[in-house]
Amino acid sequence: MEKFYITTAITYTSSKPHIGNLYEMILCDAIARHKRLHGYDVLFQTGTDEHGEKIEQKASNASMSPQQYVDNIALVIKDLCDLMNISYDKFVRTTNKNHEEVVSKIFKKLYDQGDIYLGEYKGLYCVPCESFFTETQLVDGKCPDCGGEVKETCEEAYFFKLSNYSERLVKYFEENPNFVVPLSRKNEMFNNFIKPGLQDLCVSRTSFKWGVPVSFDDKHVIYVWIDALANYITNIGYNVDSVTPEFEKYWPADLQVVGKDIIRFHIIYWPIILMALGLPLPKKIYGHPWLLFQNDKMSKSKGNIMYPDDLVKLFGVDAVRYYCLSEIGFANDGNITYELIIDKYNSDLANTLGNLVNRTISMANKYFDGPVSYKEILDEYSKDLINKVNSLDSLVSKKMDELYVSEALDEIFNVLRRSNKYIDETTPWILAKDEAQREKLEGVIYNLLESIRVCALELSSFIPETSEKILKQLNTNNRESKFTEGVYEGMVGEPLFVRIDKEEKLKEIGA
Ligand code: MSP
């Protein structure tokens, strides 16, 4: 069985994550489920990033120890993953003892081999971003990333000589043109950071304690990004001077998915750390676009944050998964508002999918008090429908392999739309009035049931609960992802997505 190791970025435990953060888990979950469906031995890892000055401060403001604080939020994050049906195999926490030990050993190894040296840092420091800036990099005197205050800092610090590896990195990019997608993100990083020459990276801090201490100099804690990036290998058994069979089997990762804001860390620092450790690089890194609220960044200060659990209470898990997966494209940001969720819910889930399933099962039970079997019909509508059903699996796989996830979903909805049209074209209610058309009627209903079954199977990667419900309503164990000639019997129809009254719902939400 071919292996497939996929990772998400690990979420900060500074506060409860919003729907934008969970999007990444939902996206990776769809990819992981799709790979499993196609016979891969998948290892899917997500988790939490729990060290750093910001977390230390938040814990202190909440009169808690940092450990208590991160234990609480890590649990919230894990619960949200479970709520959203994220089928992760491993959940890593950077406060795991094993992770901390290996991070400490990694730092020591890099120091011993001369990649890390002790120096001094003078600069302007942003606490939430844990980053240093020069005067000219500031925007209106504030942090260029988050817009917050920066403070003047001068401290002894360890530095990583990134420049030792820049040539190798550039060569790797050239030899592996698909290493980073979308290409535009790689080019942007290349032009802004690599081409002008890589600066040495400051990799330790003395201004706070909540981190992995430098083993040979305990005034210092290890820079949170080295600690965080290492999660991808520590949690599958990398231990510097030894590795487990799990690590041997799954590393390098096949796909590492991260948001566009942290692509720099993943395509410059991370590959260089791996090179310095003598490890192979991941096969692909995908920097996905963002989910915006009314085309604006979600933030506490703007009061425009949407939380996954609130959305699930309003619309259900699969409606939220479907919204995120269909709205956010391969390279372009998506937008979220309550109105947009309701519109998509009504048009796609209630109309196109829900109605089709409900109408078809009702007709099957109304016209046939017993089994519905395959009957060959040779009209162009039927041939077209069957062709579309038969090519669906390969179309979906092609889009998923290219990471065009919203388009993969669209392929399935195209077949569902085609099936709805097939009902209008074949008019079963007219066929039902004519005893001579009984065979044809049975063939039409069978074709519809079979189309729904294959679509439901394909949907299992995206909206797994709904997929299961549909297959149960169809009363079938057939898991063949193409049109088959068989029999349906004992179907029970129940509404899947009840149409939402937009005005009522918006009133209920108070939006
Ligand atoms: N802890 C770091 C990642 C370390 S990985 C070694 C971090 N955490 S985060 O909690 O801020 O973000 C987690 C992920 O959510 C990141 O990939 C980030 O890009 C993503 N997103 C944050 N806001 C988002 C949206 N509004 N939309 C989509 N993804 C978003 O960064």
Coordinates of C-alpha atoms and ligand atoms in Angstrom, one line a residue:
M1 CA 0.0 0.0 0.0
E2 CA 1.4 3.4 -0.9
K3 CA 1.8 5.7 2.1
F4 CA 0.6 9.3 2.3
Y5 CA 1.7 11.6 5.1
I6 CA -0.2 14.8 5.3
T7 CA 0.1 17.6 7.9
T8 CA -1.7 20.8 8.8
A9 CA 0.1 23.8 10.5
I10 CA -0.3 23.4 14.3
T11 CA -2.7 25.9 15.8
Y12 CA -1.6 28.4 18.4
T13 CA -3.1 27.8 21.8
S14 CA -3.3 31.5 22.6
S15 CA -7.0 31.6 22.0
K16 CA -9.9 29.6 20.7
P17 CA -9.5 29.1 16.9
H18 CA -12.0 30.6 14.4
I19 CA -13.5 29.0 11.4
G20 CA -10.6 30.3 9.2
N21 CA -8.2 28.2 11.3
L22 CA -10.4 25.2 11.2
Y23 CA -10.7 25.5 7.4
E24 CA -7.2 24.0 7.1
M25 CA -8.1 20.9 9.1
I26 CA -11.3 20.5 7.0
L27 CA -9.3 20.8 3.8
C28 CA -6.7 18.3 4.9
D29 CA -9.4 16.0 6.1
A30 CA -11.0 16.0 2.7
I31 CA -7.7 15.2 1.1
A32 CA -6.8 12.5 3.7
R33 CA -10.3 10.8 3.3
H34 CA -10.0 10.9 -0.5
K35 CA -6.6 9.2 -0.3
R36 CA -7.9 6.5 2.1
L37 CA -10.8 5.9 -0.2
H38 CA -8.3 5.3 -3.0
G39 CA -6.3 2.7 -1.1
Y40 CA -3.5 4.8 0.4
D41 CA -2.1 4.2 3.8
V42 CA -2.7 7.7 5.2
L43 CA -1.1 9.3 8.2
F44 CA -2.8 12.6 8.9
Q45 CA -1.4 14.8 11.6
T46 CA -2.7 18.0 13.1
G47 CA -2.1 19.6 16.6
T48 CA -1.2 22.6 18.7
D49 CA 1.7 25.1 19.0
E50 CA 1.9 25.9 22.7
H51 CA 5.0 27.9 23.5
G52 CA 6.0 31.5 23.2
E53 CA 5.8 34.9 24.9
K54 CA 2.3 35.7 23.8
I55 CA 0.9 32.5 25.5
E56 CA 3.0 33.3 28.6
Q57 CA 1.4 36.7 28.8
K58 CA -2.1 35.5 28.1
A59 CA -1.7 32.9 30.9
S60 CA -0.5 35.5 33.3
N61 CA -3.4 37.8 32.4
A62 CA -5.8 34.9 33.2
S63 CA -3.9 34.2 36.5
M64 CA -3.0 30.7 35.3
S65 CA 0.2 28.8 34.7
P66 CA 1.1 28.6 31.0
Q67 CA 0.7 24.8 31.2
Q68 CA -2.8 25.1 32.6
Y69 CA -3.6 27.7 30.0
V70 CA -2.5 25.6 27.0
D71 CA -4.0 22.5 28.4
N72 CA -7.4 24.2 28.3
I73 CA -7.1 25.6 24.8
A74 CA -5.5 22.5 23.4
L75 CA -8.6 20.6 24.6
V76 CA -10.9 23.2 23.0
I77 CA -9.0 22.8 19.7
K78 CA -9.1 19.0 19.8
D79 CA -12.8 19.1 20.6
L80 CA -13.4 21.4 17.6
C81 CA -11.5 19.0 15.4
D82 CA -13.7 16.2 16.6
L83 CA -16.8 18.2 16.2
M84 CA -15.9 19.0 12.6
N85 CA -15.3 15.3 12.0
I86 CA -11.6 15.7 11.3
S87 CA -10.2 12.2 10.8
Y88 CA -6.7 12.9 12.1
D89 CA -4.5 9.9 13.0
K90 CA -2.2 11.9 15.2
F91 CA -2.6 15.1 17.3
V92 CA 0.7 16.6 18.3
R93 CA 1.2 19.1 21.2
T94 CA 4.5 21.0 21.4
T95 CA 4.4 20.6 25.2
N96 CA 4.7 16.8 24.9
K97 CA 7.8 15.7 26.8
N98 CA 9.1 13.8 23.8
H99 CA 8.7 16.7 21.5
E100 CA 10.5 19.1 23.8
E101 CA 13.4 16.6 24.3
V102 CA 13.9 16.1 20.6
V103 CA 13.7 19.9 19.9
S104 CA 16.4 20.4 22.5
K105 CA 18.6 17.8 20.8
I106 CA 18.0 19.3 17.3
F107 CA 19.2 22.7 18.6
K108 CA 22.3 21.2 20.2
K109 CA 23.1 19.3 17.0
L110 CA 22.8 22.4 14.9
Y111 CA 25.0 24.3 17.3
D112 CA 27.6 21.5 17.5
Q113 CA 27.9 21.4 13.7
G114 CA 28.3 25.1 13.5
D115 CA 25.0 26.1 11.9
I116 CA 24.0 28.0 15.0
Y117 CA 26.2 30.6 16.8
L118 CA 25.9 33.0 19.7
G119 CA 25.5 36.7 18.8
E120 CA 23.6 39.8 19.8
Y121 CA 20.4 41.1 18.6
K122 CA 19.5 44.8 18.4
G123 CA 16.1 45.5 16.9
L124 CA 12.4 46.1 17.2
Y125 CA 10.4 43.1 18.5
C126 CA 6.7 42.3 18.0
V127 CA 5.5 40.0 20.8
P128 CA 2.4 38.5 19.1
C129 CA 4.4 37.7 15.9
E130 CA 7.5 36.7 17.9
S131 CA 9.5 38.5 15.2
F132 CA 12.2 41.2 14.9
F133 CA 12.0 44.0 12.5
T134 CA 14.2 46.9 11.3
E135 CA 13.0 50.5 11.4
T136 CA 12.4 50.5 7.7
Q137 CA 10.3 47.4 7.8
L138 CA 7.7 49.0 10.1
V139 CA 4.5 50.4 8.8
D140 CA 3.6 53.7 10.5
G141 CA 5.9 52.7 13.3
K142 CA 4.0 49.5 13.9
C143 CA 4.5 45.8 13.2
P144 CA 4.1 45.2 9.4
D145 CA 2.4 41.8 10.1
C146 CA -0.2 42.5 12.8
G147 CA -0.2 46.3 13.1
G148 CA 0.6 46.0 16.8
E149 CA 3.2 47.9 18.9
V150 CA 6.9 46.8 18.6
K151 CA 9.4 47.2 21.5
E152 CA 13.1 48.1 21.2
T153 CA 15.1 45.1 22.2
C154 CA 18.8 44.3 22.6
E155 CA 19.6 40.9 23.7
E156 CA 22.2 38.1 23.4
A157 CA 20.8 35.6 21.0
Y158 CA 21.7 32.5 19.0
F159 CA 21.5 32.8 15.2
F160 CA 21.1 30.3 12.5
K161 CA 23.4 30.8 9.5
L162 CA 20.7 30.3 6.9
S163 CA 23.1 31.6 4.2
N164 CA 25.0 28.3 4.5
Y165 CA 22.1 26.6 2.8
S166 CA 20.8 29.2 0.3
E167 CA 22.5 27.8 -2.7
R168 CA 21.2 24.3 -2.0
L169 CA 17.7 25.7 -1.4
V170 CA 17.7 27.6 -4.7
K171 CA 18.9 24.5 -6.5
Y172 CA 16.1 22.4 -4.8
F173 CA 13.5 24.9 -6.0
E174 CA 14.8 24.7 -9.5
E175 CA 15.0 20.9 -9.6
N176 CA 11.6 20.5 -8.0
P177 CA 9.3 23.0 -9.7
N178 CA 6.2 21.5 -7.9
F179 CA 7.7 21.6 -4.4
V180 CA 5.6 24.7 -3.6
V181 CA 2.2 25.5 -4.8
P182 CA 0.7 27.8 -5.9
L183 CA 3.7 28.9 -7.9
S184 CA 2.9 32.6 -7.3
R185 CA 3.6 32.1 -3.6
K186 CA 7.0 30.6 -4.2
N187 CA 7.9 33.4 -6.6
E188 CA 6.9 36.0 -4.1
M189 CA 9.1 34.4 -1.4
F190 CA 11.9 33.9 -3.8
N191 CA 12.0 37.5 -4.9
N192 CA 11.5 39.0 -1.5
F193 CA 13.7 36.9 0.7
I194 CA 16.0 34.5 -1.1
K195 CA 17.1 36.7 -4.0
P196 CA 18.3 39.6 -1.8
G197 CA 20.3 37.0 0.2
L198 CA 19.1 35.2 3.4
Q199 CA 19.7 37.0 6.7
D200 CA 20.8 34.9 9.6
L201 CA 17.8 34.0 11.7
C202 CA 17.6 34.7 15.4
V203 CA 16.7 31.4 17.0
S204 CA 16.6 32.0 20.7
R205 CA 15.0 34.4 23.2
T206 CA 15.9 35.5 26.7
S207 CA 13.0 37.8 27.3
F208 CA 10.6 35.1 28.5
K209 CA 10.7 31.5 29.8
W210 CA 7.8 29.6 28.3
G211 CA 9.6 27.6 25.7
V212 CA 12.1 24.8 25.3
P213 CA 15.3 25.8 27.1
V214 CA 18.6 25.8 25.2
S215 CA 20.2 22.8 26.9
F216 CA 23.7 24.2 27.2
D217 CA 22.6 27.8 28.0
D218 CA 19.4 28.0 30.1
K219 CA 19.0 31.8 29.9
H220 CA 17.7 31.1 26.4
V221 CA 14.6 29.4 25.1
I222 CA 14.5 28.1 21.6
Y223 CA 12.7 30.3 19.0
V224 CA 9.1 29.2 18.8
W225 CA 9.3 28.5 15.0
I226 CA 12.1 26.0 15.3
D227 CA 10.1 24.3 18.1
A228 CA 6.9 24.4 16.1
L229 CA 8.2 23.2 12.7
A230 CA 9.9 20.2 14.3
N231 CA 6.5 18.8 15.2
Y232 CA 6.2 17.3 11.8
I233 CA 9.1 14.9 12.5
T234 CA 9.3 14.6 16.3
N235 CA 5.8 13.2 16.6
I236 CA 6.4 10.4 14.1
G237 CA 9.6 9.2 15.7
Y238 CA 12.6 11.4 14.7
N239 CA 15.0 11.5 17.6
V240 CA 18.2 13.0 16.0
D241 CA 20.5 10.0 16.5
S242 CA 17.8 7.4 16.0
V243 CA 14.4 7.1 14.2
T244 CA 11.5 4.8 14.6
P245 CA 10.1 2.5 11.9
E246 CA 7.1 4.9 11.7
F247 CA 9.4 7.7 10.8
E248 CA 11.2 5.6 8.2
K249 CA 8.0 4.7 6.7
Y250 CA 6.2 8.1 6.5
W251 CA 8.9 10.7 6.2
P252 CA 9.2 12.7 4.0
A253 CA 5.7 14.1 4.2
D254 CA 3.8 13.9 0.9
L255 CA 1.9 17.1 1.5
Q256 CA 2.2 19.8 4.1
V257 CA -0.7 22.3 4.1
V258 CA -0.3 25.7 5.6
G259 CA -1.9 29.1 5.3
K260 CA -0.5 31.7 3.0
D261 CA 0.8 33.9 5.9
I262 CA 3.2 31.3 7.1
I263 CA 4.5 30.0 3.8
R264 CA 7.9 31.8 4.4
F265 CA 8.6 29.6 7.5
H266 CA 7.7 26.5 5.5
I267 CA 9.5 27.0 2.3
I268 CA 12.7 28.7 3.6
Y269 CA 13.3 27.9 7.3
W270 CA 11.8 24.4 7.4
P271 CA 13.7 23.0 4.3
I272 CA 16.9 24.5 5.7
I273 CA 16.4 22.9 9.1
L274 CA 15.8 19.6 7.3
M275 CA 18.9 20.0 5.1
A276 CA 21.0 20.8 8.2
L277 CA 19.7 17.6 9.9
G278 CA 20.4 15.6 6.7
L279 CA 16.8 14.7 6.2
P280 CA 14.8 14.6 2.9
L281 CA 12.4 17.5 2.2
P282 CA 8.7 17.2 2.1
K283 CA 7.4 16.4 -1.4
K284 CA 4.9 19.3 -1.6
I285 CA 4.0 22.4 0.4
Y286 CA 0.7 24.0 -0.3
G287 CA 0.1 27.6 0.9
H288 CA -3.7 27.9 0.9
P289 CA -5.7 31.1 0.6
W290 CA -7.7 32.5 3.5
L291 CA -11.3 32.7 4.5
L292 CA -12.4 36.3 5.0
F293 CA -15.4 37.7 6.8
Q294 CA -17.1 40.2 4.4
N295 CA -13.8 40.3 2.5
D296 CA -12.0 41.4 5.6
K297 CA -9.5 39.6 8.0
M298 CA -11.3 38.1 11.0
S299 CA -10.0 39.6 14.2
K300 CA -11.1 40.0 17.8
S301 CA -10.7 43.7 17.7
K302 CA -13.0 44.0 14.7
G303 CA -15.5 41.7 16.4
N304 CA -16.1 39.8 13.2
I305 CA -14.9 36.4 14.3
M306 CA -17.0 33.3 13.4
Y307 CA -16.4 30.2 15.6
P308 CA -16.9 26.7 14.2
D309 CA -19.1 25.5 17.0
D310 CA -21.5 28.4 16.7
L311 CA -21.8 27.8 13.0
V312 CA -22.4 24.1 13.6
K313 CA -25.2 24.9 16.0
L314 CA -26.8 27.0 13.3
F315 CA -26.2 24.9 10.2
G316 CA -24.8 21.5 11.1
V317 CA -21.3 20.1 10.6
D318 CA -21.6 19.1 7.0
A319 CA -23.1 22.4 5.9
V320 CA -20.1 24.2 7.5
R321 CA -17.6 21.8 5.9
Y322 CA -19.3 22.1 2.6
Y323 CA -19.3 25.9 2.8
C324 CA -15.6 26.2 3.5
L325 CA -14.5 23.6 1.0
S326 CA -16.6 24.9 -1.9
E327 CA -16.0 28.6 -1.2
I328 CA -12.2 28.7 -0.9
G329 CA -10.4 28.0 -4.1
F330 CA -6.9 26.8 -4.9
A331 CA -5.3 30.2 -4.9
N332 CA -8.0 32.8 -4.2
D333 CA -9.4 33.8 -0.8
G334 CA -13.0 32.9 0.1
N335 CA -15.6 35.0 1.8
I336 CA -18.0 34.1 4.6
T337 CA -21.1 35.8 5.9
Y338 CA -24.3 34.3 7.3
E339 CA -26.2 35.3 4.1
L340 CA -23.7 33.5 1.9
I341 CA -23.9 30.4 4.0
I342 CA -27.7 30.3 3.9
D343 CA -27.7 30.9 0.1
K344 CA -25.2 28.1 -0.6
Y345 CA -27.0 25.8 1.9
N346 CA -30.4 26.4 0.2
S347 CA -29.2 26.2 -3.4
D348 CA -26.7 23.3 -3.2
L349 CA -27.4 21.2 -0.2
A350 CA -31.2 21.6 0.2
N351 CA -32.1 21.9 -3.5
T352 CA -29.6 20.2 -5.7
L353 CA -28.6 17.4 -3.3
G354 CA -31.4 17.0 -0.7
N355 CA -34.3 17.3 -3.1
L356 CA -32.8 14.9 -5.6
V357 CA -32.3 12.2 -3.0
N358 CA -35.7 12.8 -1.5
R359 CA -37.6 13.0 -4.8
T360 CA -35.9 9.9 -6.1
I361 CA -36.5 7.7 -3.1
S362 CA -40.1 8.9 -2.9
M363 CA -40.7 8.0 -6.5
A364 CA -39.0 4.6 -6.2
N365 CA -41.3 3.8 -3.2
K366 CA -44.4 5.3 -4.8
Y367 CA -44.1 3.6 -8.2
F368 CA -42.5 0.3 -7.1
D369 CA -43.8 -1.5 -4.1
G370 CA -40.7 -3.7 -4.1
P371 CA -37.3 -4.0 -5.8
V372 CA -36.1 -1.5 -8.5
S373 CA -33.8 -3.3 -10.9
Y374 CA -31.5 -2.1 -13.7
K375 CA -33.2 -1.9 -17.1
E376 CA -31.3 -0.9 -20.2
I377 CA -32.6 2.3 -21.7
L378 CA -30.9 3.5 -24.8
D379 CA -32.0 7.2 -25.0
E380 CA -29.4 9.9 -25.1
Y381 CA -30.3 11.3 -21.7
S382 CA -29.7 8.0 -20.0
K383 CA -26.5 7.4 -21.9
D384 CA -25.2 10.8 -21.0
L385 CA -26.1 10.4 -17.3
I386 CA -24.4 7.0 -17.1
N387 CA -21.3 8.4 -18.9
K388 CA -21.1 11.3 -16.4
V389 CA -21.5 8.9 -13.5
N390 CA -18.7 6.7 -14.8
S391 CA -16.2 9.4 -15.3
L392 CA -16.9 11.1 -12.0
D393 CA -14.3 9.3 -9.9
S394 CA -11.4 10.0 -12.2
L395 CA -12.4 13.7 -12.6
V396 CA -12.6 14.1 -8.8
S397 CA -9.3 12.4 -8.3
K398 CA -7.6 14.5 -10.9
K399 CA -8.8 17.7 -9.2
M400 CA -7.9 16.4 -5.8
D401 CA -4.4 15.5 -6.9
E402 CA -4.0 19.0 -8.2
L403 CA -5.4 20.3 -4.9
Y404 CA -8.3 22.0 -6.7
V405 CA -10.6 20.8 -3.9
S406 CA -13.5 23.2 -4.5
E407 CA -13.5 22.1 -8.2
A408 CA -13.5 18.5 -7.2
L409 CA -16.7 19.2 -5.2
D410 CA -18.1 21.0 -8.2
E411 CA -17.6 17.9 -10.4
I412 CA -19.8 16.0 -8.0
F413 CA -22.5 18.7 -7.9
N414 CA -22.4 18.8 -11.7
V415 CA -23.5 15.1 -11.8
L416 CA -26.2 15.9 -9.1
R417 CA -27.4 18.8 -11.3
R418 CA -27.3 16.5 -14.3
S419 CA -29.4 14.0 -12.4
N420 CA -32.0 16.6 -11.5
K421 CA -32.2 17.6 -15.2
Y422 CA -32.6 13.9 -16.1
I423 CA -35.8 13.9 -14.0
D424 CA -37.2 16.8 -16.1
E425 CA -36.1 15.1 -19.3
T426 CA -37.6 11.7 -18.6
T427 CA -40.7 12.9 -16.6
P428 CA -41.3 9.8 -14.5
W429 CA -44.7 11.0 -13.4
I430 CA -45.9 10.8 -17.0
L431 CA -44.3 7.4 -17.6
A432 CA -46.1 6.2 -14.4
K433 CA -49.5 6.7 -16.0
D434 CA -48.8 4.3 -18.8
E435 CA -48.5 0.6 -18.0
A436 CA -46.5 0.1 -21.3
Q437 CA -43.8 2.3 -20.0
R438 CA -43.3 0.4 -16.8
E439 CA -39.9 -1.0 -17.8
K440 CA -38.6 2.4 -18.8
L441 CA -39.9 4.0 -15.6
E442 CA -38.0 1.4 -13.6
G443 CA -34.8 2.0 -15.7
V444 CA -35.1 5.7 -15.1
I445 CA -35.5 5.4 -11.4
Y446 CA -32.7 2.9 -11.2
N447 CA -30.3 5.2 -13.1
L448 CA -31.2 8.0 -10.7
L449 CA -30.6 5.8 -7.6
E450 CA -27.3 4.6 -9.0
S451 CA -26.2 8.2 -9.8
I452 CA -27.0 9.3 -6.3
R453 CA -25.1 6.3 -4.9
V454 CA -21.9 7.1 -6.8
C455 CA -22.2 10.8 -5.9
A456 CA -22.7 9.9 -2.2
L457 CA -19.6 7.8 -2.3
E458 CA -17.6 10.6 -3.8
L459 CA -19.0 13.0 -1.2
S460 CA -17.7 10.9 1.6
S461 CA -14.4 12.8 1.6
F462 CA -16.1 16.1 1.9
I463 CA -19.3 15.7 3.9
P464 CA -18.9 12.2 5.4
E465 CA -22.0 12.2 7.7
T466 CA -24.3 13.1 4.8
S467 CA -22.7 10.6 2.5
E468 CA -23.3 7.9 5.1
K469 CA -26.9 9.0 5.6
I470 CA -27.6 8.8 1.9
L471 CA -26.1 5.3 1.5
K472 CA -28.2 4.2 4.4
Q473 CA -31.3 5.7 2.9
L474 CA -30.5 3.8 -0.3
N475 CA -30.1 0.6 1.8
T476 CA -27.0 -0.4 -0.2
N477 CA -23.6 -1.9 0.6
N478 CA -22.3 -1.3 -3.0
R479 CA -19.1 0.7 -2.7
E480 CA -18.2 0.6 -6.4
S481 CA -17.4 4.1 -7.7
K482 CA -19.0 3.5 -11.1
F483 CA -22.4 2.7 -12.6
T484 CA -23.4 -0.9 -11.8
E485 CA -26.3 -3.0 -12.9
G486 CA -28.1 -4.3 -9.8
V487 CA -31.2 -4.0 -7.6
Y488 CA -32.4 -1.5 -5.0
E489 CA -34.8 -2.5 -2.3
G490 CA -36.0 -1.2 1.1
M491 CA -35.1 2.4 0.7
V492 CA -36.2 4.9 3.4
G493 CA -36.3 8.6 2.5
E494 CA -35.8 11.3 5.1
P495 CA -35.1 14.9 4.4
L496 CA -31.3 15.6 4.5
F497 CA -31.2 19.4 4.5
V498 CA -34.4 21.3 5.3
R499 CA -34.6 24.6 3.4
I500 CA -33.7 27.6 5.6
D501 CA -35.9 30.7 5.7
K502 CA -33.3 33.3 5.3
E503 CA -35.1 36.2 7.0
E504 CA -36.1 34.1 9.9
K505 CA -32.6 32.7 10.4
L506 CA -30.9 36.0 10.1
K507 CA -33.3 37.4 12.7
E508 CA -32.5 34.4 15.0
I509 CA -28.7 35.1 14.5
G510 CA -29.2 38.8 15.0
A511 CA -26.8 39.5 12.2
Ligands
MSP1 N1 1.3 28.1 15.1 C1 1.5 28.7 13.8 C2 1.8 27.5 12.8 C3 3.0 26.7 13.1 S1 3.2 25.4 12.0 C4 4.7 24.7 12.4 C5 0.3 29.4 13.4 N2 -0.8 29.1 14.1 S2 -2.3 29.9 13.8 O1 -3.1 29.3 14.8 O2 -2.1 31.3 13.8 O3 -2.7 29.5 12.4 C6 -3.0 28.1 12.1 C7 -3.3 28.0 10.6 O4 -4.5 28.7 10.3 C8 -2.2 28.7 9.7 O5 -1.9 27.9 8.6 C9 -2.9 30.0 9.2 O6 -2.5 30.4 8.0 C10 -4.4 29.5 9.2 N3 -5.3 30.6 9.2 C11 -5.4 31.6 10.1 N4 -6.4 32.4 9.7 C12 -7.0 31.9 8.6 C13 -8.1 32.3 7.8 N5 -8.9 33.4 8.1 N6 -8.5 31.5 6.8 C14 -7.8 30.3 6.5 N7 -6.7 30.0 7.2 C15 -6.3 30.8 8.2 O7 0.3 30.1 12.4

